[in-house]
Coordinates of C-alpha atoms in Angstrom, one line a residue:
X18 CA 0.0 0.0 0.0
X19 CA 1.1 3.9 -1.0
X20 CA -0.3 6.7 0.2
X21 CA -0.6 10.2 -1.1
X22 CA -1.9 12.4 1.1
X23 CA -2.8 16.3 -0.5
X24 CA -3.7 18.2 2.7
X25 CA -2.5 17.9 6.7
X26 CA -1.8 21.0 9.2
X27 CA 0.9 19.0 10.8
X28 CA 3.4 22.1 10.8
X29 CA 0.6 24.0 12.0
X30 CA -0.1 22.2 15.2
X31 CA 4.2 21.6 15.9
X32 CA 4.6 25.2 15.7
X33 CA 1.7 26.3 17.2
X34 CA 3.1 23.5 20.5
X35 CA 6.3 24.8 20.2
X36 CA 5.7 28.4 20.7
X37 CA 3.4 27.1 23.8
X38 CA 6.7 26.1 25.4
X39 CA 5.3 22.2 24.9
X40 CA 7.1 21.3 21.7
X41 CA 6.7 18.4 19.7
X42 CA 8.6 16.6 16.5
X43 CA 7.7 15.5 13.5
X44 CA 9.7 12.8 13.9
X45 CA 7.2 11.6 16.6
X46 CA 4.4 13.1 18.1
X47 CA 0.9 12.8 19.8
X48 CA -1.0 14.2 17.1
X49 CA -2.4 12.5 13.6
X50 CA 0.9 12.3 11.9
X51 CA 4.5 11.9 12.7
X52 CA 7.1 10.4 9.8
X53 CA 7.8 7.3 12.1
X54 CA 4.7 6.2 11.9
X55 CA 3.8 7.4 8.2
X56 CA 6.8 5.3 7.2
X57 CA 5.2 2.3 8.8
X58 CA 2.3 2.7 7.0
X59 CA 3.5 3.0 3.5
X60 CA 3.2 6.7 2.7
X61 CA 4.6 7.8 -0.9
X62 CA 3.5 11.9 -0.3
X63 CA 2.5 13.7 2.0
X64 CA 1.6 17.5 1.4
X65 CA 2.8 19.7 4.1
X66 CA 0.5 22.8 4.7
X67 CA 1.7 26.1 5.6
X68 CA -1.8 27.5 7.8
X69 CA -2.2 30.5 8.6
X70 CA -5.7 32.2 10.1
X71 CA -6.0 35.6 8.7
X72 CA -7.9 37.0 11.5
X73 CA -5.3 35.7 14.3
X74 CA -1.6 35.1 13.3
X75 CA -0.5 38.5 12.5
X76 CA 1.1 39.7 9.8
X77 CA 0.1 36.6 7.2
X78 CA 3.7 37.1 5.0
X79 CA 5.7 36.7 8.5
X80 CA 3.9 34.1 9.9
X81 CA 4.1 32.1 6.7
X82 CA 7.9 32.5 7.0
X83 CA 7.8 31.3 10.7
X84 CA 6.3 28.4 9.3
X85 CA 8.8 27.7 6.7
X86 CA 11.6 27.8 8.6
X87 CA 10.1 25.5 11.4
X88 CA 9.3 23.1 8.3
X89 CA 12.9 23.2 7.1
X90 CA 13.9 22.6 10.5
X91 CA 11.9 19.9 10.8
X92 CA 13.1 18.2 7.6
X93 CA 17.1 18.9 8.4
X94 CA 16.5 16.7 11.1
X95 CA 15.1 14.6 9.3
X96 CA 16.5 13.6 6.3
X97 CA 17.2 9.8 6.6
X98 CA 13.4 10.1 6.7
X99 CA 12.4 12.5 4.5
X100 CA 12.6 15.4 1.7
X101 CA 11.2 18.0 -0.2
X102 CA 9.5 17.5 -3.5
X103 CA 10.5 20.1 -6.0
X104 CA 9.4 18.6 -9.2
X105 CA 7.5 15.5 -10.4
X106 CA 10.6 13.3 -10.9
X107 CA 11.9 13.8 -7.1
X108 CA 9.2 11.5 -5.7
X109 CA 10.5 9.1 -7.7
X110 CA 14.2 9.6 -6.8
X111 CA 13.3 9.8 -2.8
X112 CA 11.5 6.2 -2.9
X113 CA 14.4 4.9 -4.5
X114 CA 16.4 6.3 -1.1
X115 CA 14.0 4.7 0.8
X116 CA 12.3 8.4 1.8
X117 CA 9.1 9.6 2.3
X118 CA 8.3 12.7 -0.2
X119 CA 7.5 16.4 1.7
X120 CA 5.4 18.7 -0.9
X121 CA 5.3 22.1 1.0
X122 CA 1.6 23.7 0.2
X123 CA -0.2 27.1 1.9
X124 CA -3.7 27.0 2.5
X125 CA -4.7 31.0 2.5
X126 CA -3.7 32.6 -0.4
X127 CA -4.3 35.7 1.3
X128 CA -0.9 35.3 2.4
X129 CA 0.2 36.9 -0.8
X130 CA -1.3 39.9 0.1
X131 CA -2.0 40.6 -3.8
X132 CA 1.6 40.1 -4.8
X133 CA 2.9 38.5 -7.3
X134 CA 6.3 39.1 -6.0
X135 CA 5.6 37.4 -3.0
X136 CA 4.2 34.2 -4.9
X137 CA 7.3 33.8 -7.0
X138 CA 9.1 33.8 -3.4
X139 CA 7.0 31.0 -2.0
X140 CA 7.6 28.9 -5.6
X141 CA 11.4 29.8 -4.8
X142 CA 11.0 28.2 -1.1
X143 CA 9.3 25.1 -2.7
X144 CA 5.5 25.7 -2.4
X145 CA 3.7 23.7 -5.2
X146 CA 0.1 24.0 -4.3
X147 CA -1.7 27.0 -2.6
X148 CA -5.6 26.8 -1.1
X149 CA -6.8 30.2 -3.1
X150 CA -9.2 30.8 0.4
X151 CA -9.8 30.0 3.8
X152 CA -12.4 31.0 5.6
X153 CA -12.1 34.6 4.8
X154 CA -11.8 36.7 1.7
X155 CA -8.8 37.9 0.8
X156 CA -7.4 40.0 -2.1
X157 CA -7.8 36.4 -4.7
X158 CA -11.3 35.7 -3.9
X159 CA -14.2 34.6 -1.7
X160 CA -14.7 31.5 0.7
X161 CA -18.3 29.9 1.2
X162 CA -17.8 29.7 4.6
X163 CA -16.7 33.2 5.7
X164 CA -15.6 33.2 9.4
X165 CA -16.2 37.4 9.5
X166 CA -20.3 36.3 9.0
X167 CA -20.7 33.5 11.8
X168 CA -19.1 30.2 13.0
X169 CA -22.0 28.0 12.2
X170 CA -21.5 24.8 14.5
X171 CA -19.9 27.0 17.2
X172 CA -22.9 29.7 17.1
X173 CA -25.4 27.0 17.1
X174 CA -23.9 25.5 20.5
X175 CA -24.2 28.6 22.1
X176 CA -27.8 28.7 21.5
X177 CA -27.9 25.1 23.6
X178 CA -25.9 26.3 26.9
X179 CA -27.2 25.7 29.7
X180 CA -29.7 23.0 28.4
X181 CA -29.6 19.3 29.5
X182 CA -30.7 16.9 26.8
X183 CA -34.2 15.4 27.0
X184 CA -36.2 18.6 28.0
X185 CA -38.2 20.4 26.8
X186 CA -36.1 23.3 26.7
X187 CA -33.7 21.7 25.2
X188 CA -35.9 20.4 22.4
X189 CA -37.0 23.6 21.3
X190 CA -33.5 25.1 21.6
X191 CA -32.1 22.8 19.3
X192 CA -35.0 23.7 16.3
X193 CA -33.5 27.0 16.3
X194 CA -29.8 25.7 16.7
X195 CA -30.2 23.4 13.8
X196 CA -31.4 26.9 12.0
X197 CA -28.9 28.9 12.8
X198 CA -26.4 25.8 12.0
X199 CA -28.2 25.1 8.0
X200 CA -27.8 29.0 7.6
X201 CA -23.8 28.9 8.1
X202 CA -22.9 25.8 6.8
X203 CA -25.6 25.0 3.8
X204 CA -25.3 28.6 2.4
X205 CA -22.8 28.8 -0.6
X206 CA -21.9 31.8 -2.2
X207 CA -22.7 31.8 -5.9
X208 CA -21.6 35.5 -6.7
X209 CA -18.5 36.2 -5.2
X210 CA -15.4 34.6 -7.0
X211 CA -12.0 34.8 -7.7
X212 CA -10.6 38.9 -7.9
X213 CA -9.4 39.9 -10.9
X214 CA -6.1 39.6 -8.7
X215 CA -7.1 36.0 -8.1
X216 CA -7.4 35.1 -12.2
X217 CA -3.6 36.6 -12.6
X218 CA -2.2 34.1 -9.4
X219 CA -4.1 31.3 -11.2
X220 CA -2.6 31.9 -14.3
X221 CA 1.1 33.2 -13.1
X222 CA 0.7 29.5 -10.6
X223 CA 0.7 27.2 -13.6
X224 CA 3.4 29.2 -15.7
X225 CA 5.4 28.0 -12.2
X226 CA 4.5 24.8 -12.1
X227 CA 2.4 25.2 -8.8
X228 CA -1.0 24.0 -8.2
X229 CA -4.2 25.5 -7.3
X230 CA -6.5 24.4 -4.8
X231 CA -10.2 25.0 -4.6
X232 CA -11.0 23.9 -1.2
X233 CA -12.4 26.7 0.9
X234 CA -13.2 28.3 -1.9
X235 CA -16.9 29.5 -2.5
X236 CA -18.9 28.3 -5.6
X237 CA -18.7 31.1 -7.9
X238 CA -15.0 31.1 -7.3
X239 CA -15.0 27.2 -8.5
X240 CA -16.4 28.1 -11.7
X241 CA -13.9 30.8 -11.7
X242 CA -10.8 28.3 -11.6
X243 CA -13.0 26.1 -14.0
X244 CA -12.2 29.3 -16.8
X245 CA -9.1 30.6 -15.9
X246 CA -7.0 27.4 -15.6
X247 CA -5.8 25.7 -18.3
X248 CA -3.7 22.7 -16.3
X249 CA -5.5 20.1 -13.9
X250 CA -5.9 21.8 -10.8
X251 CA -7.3 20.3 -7.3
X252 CA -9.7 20.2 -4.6
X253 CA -7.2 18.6 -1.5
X254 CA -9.7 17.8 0.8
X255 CA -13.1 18.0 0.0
X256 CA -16.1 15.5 0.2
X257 CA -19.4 15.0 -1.7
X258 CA -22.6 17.5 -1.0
X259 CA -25.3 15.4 -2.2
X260 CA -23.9 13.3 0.4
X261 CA -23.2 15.9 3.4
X262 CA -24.8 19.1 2.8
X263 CA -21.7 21.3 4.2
X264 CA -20.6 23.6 1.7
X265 CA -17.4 23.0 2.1
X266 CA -18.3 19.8 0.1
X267 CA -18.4 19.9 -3.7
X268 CA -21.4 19.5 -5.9
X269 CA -21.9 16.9 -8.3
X270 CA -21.6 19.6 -11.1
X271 CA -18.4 20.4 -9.7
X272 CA -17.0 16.9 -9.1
X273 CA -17.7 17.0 -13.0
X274 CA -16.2 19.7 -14.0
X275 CA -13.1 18.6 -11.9
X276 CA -12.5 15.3 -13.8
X277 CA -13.0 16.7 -16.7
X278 CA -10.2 18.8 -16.4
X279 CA -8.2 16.1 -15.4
X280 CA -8.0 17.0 -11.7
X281 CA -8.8 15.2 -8.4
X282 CA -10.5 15.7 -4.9
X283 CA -9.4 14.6 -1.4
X284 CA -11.5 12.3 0.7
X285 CA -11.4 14.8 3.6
X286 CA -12.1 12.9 7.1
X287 CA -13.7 15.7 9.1
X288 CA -16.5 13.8 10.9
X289 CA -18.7 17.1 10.1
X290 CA -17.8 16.9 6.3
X291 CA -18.9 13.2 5.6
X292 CA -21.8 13.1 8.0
X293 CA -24.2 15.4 9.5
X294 CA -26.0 14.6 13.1
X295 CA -28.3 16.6 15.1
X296 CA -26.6 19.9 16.7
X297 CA -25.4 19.2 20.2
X298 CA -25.0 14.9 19.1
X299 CA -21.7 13.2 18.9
X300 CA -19.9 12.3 15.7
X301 CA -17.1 10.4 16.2
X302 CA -17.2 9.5 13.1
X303 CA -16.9 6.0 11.0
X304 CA -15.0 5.0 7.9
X305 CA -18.4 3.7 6.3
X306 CA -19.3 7.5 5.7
X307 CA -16.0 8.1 4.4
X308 CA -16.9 4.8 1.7
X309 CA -20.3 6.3 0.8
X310 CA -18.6 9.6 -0.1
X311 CA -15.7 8.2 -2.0
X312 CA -18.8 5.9 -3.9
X313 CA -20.6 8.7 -5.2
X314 CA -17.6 10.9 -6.0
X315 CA -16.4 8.3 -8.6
X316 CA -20.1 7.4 -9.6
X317 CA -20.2 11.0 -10.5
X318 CA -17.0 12.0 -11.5
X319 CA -15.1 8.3 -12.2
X320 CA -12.5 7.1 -10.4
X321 CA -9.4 9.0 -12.2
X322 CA -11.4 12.1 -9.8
X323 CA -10.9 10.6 -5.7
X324 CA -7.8 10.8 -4.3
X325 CA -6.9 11.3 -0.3
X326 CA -6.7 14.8 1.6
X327 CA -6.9 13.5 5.2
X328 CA -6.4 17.3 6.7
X329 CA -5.1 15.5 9.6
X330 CA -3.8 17.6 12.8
X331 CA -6.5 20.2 11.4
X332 CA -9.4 18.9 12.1
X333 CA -10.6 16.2 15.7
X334 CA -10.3 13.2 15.5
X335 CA -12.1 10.5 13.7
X336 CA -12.6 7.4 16.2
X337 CA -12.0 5.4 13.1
X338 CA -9.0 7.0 11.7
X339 CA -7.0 8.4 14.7
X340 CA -4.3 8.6 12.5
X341 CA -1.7 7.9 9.9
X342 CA -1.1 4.4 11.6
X343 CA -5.2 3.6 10.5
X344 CA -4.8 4.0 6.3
X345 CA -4.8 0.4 6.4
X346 CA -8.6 0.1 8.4
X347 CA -9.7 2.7 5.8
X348 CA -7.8 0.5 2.5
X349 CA -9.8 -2.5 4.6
X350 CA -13.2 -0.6 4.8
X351 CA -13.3 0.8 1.0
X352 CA -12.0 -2.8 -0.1
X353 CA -14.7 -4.6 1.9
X354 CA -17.2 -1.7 0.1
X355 CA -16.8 -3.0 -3.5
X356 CA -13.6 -1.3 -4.5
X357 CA -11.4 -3.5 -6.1
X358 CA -7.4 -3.3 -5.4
X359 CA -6.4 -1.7 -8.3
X360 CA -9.3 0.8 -7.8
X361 CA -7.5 1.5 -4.5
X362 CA -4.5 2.5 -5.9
X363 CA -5.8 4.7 -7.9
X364 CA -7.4 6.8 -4.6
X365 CA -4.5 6.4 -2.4
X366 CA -1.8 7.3 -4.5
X367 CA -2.2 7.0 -8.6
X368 CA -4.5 9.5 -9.5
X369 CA -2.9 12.4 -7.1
X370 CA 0.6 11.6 -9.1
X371 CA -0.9 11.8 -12.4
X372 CA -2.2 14.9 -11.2
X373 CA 1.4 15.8 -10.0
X374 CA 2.9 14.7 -13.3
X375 CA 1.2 17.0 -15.6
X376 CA 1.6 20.2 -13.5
X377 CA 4.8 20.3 -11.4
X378 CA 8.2 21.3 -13.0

């Protein structure tokens, strides 16, 4: 078994530890991923992400660059067990050596700030993919979940305080948290794209060889990608929304669109992207939802379209995958749903590369 994984927030969460004076390694940690275990599991790729939250890390160019040096820290230290991939034939070159493959990403293209300058300095420091939007607009475009007009879930649990399940109260409370949940988290934004800013770091990204990533971003801005790009480009972890009606979840129209530009989508295990439950109920999550979403993506979209974007160490964890040491439960569970082994290779590794192959250097 190989694994290529497009999205984690592994550097995220190390940094984040170490500058709370309780400072972990990649090497080996407590959180979803470390490389020990990573390399015990198979993995080909993983992507790094460089995170960083508009509204809360400061200046977003110097925090990014915080970030970068932790991550070549981290992979100095590591280099028995690991390095970076700066073009499409490195992943092949690092297996050979018995290494895992690092692609550095950053998900909030708002690090940018609108410059083009400062893009051709992250392709210089080895970023090949970038997440146009988080959960805020920035000078490229528009998210469908904008953080600045609510939290959804975290709203909605407000509105249950001080309830105890089974009442009354607590019934009639969670009507109107269910409300105030649908209107965050169902509601896409259909109007508000990609910037004219946003077209020109679509189109200067593939002249560099670096790939954009739609997750985050809001509908209209989808359909903006879908007319500016003329290379495959990704969604790194996003599920199904005729499955789970988040709309952080792509469309069938857009899983569509995606394979037939040659891209992929990654199976995303956020228990609140592959399942909703009642406001204020448990979701630990299972790996049959995760099977029921990769089924319809590639009923929709075929299979060249699923691949794997865990976003481990960014989101809680999933009782069923508690970690990189659990791809193998999940290769059990989609096997023991119909797909076939070669089928599996294709998701867990194959259709990312080919994805990798026509767009990096």
């Amino acid at each position: 078994m190989k694994i290529a994984d497009m999205h984690c927030d592994t550097i995220y969460r190390l940094l984040c530890r170490k500058e709370e004076g309780r400072p972990e390694s990649l090497r080996e940690n407590k959180g979803h991923l470390d490389l020990l275990r990573m390399k015990q599991a198979g993995y080909l790729v993983q992507n790094f992400a460089m995170f960083v939250e508009l509204d809360r890390d400061g200046d977003p160019w110097e925090r990014v660059q915080k970030l970068y040096q932790y991550y070549r820290e981290e992979l100095e230290e590591n280099r028995e067990l690991v390095a970076p991939v700066l073009r499409y034939s490195d992943i092949a070159v690092n297996e050979a050596a018995g290494k895992l493959s690092s692609m550095l990403t950053v998900e909030e293209g708002g690090v940018c700030k609108g410059d083009l300058d400062k893009l051709q300095q992250l392709y210089d420091m080895g970023v090949r993919m970038i997440t146009l939007t988080w959960n805020f607009p920035n000078e490229l475009g528009f998210p469908n979940l904008d953080s600045h007009k609510g939290q959804g879930l975290q709203e909605a649990m407000k509105i249950l305080e001080g309830t105890r399940p089974g009442t009354g109260e607590y019934a009639s409370r969670q009507a109107a948290a269910q409300k105030a949940f649908a209107a965050f988290n169902h509601k896409a934004n259909e109007t508000d794209g990609l910037t004219q800013k946003g077209r020109e770091f679509v189109v200067h990204m593939e002249e560099l060889g670096m790939i954009p990533d739609v997750s985050h971003l809001s509908d209209a801005g989808f359909y903006d990608v879908c007319q500016v790009a003329k290379k495959p480009f990704v969604a790194s972890h996003s599920n199904a929304r005729q499955v789970c009606g988040c709309v952080r979840n792509l469309t069938d129209d857009m899983i569509r669109h995606l394979a037939e530009r040659g891209g992929v989508m990654g199976l995303n295990y956020c228990t609140d992207f592959l399942e909703e439950v009642p406001v204020g109920q448990a979701n630990p999550g299972t790996i049959a939802s995760i099977a029921h979403h990769a089924k319809h993506i590639v009923n929709v979209g075929g299979m060249e379209v699923l691949g794997l974007g865990s976003d481990f160490d960014g989101i809680g964890t999933h009782a069923e995958l508690p970690g990189g040491e659990a791809m193998g439960a999940l290769w059990e569970g989609l096997h023991g749903a119909g797909f076939t082994e070669g089928q599996l290779d294709a998701i867990f590794w194959k259709n990312v590369l080919r994805v990798y192959r026509d767009t990096l250097p």
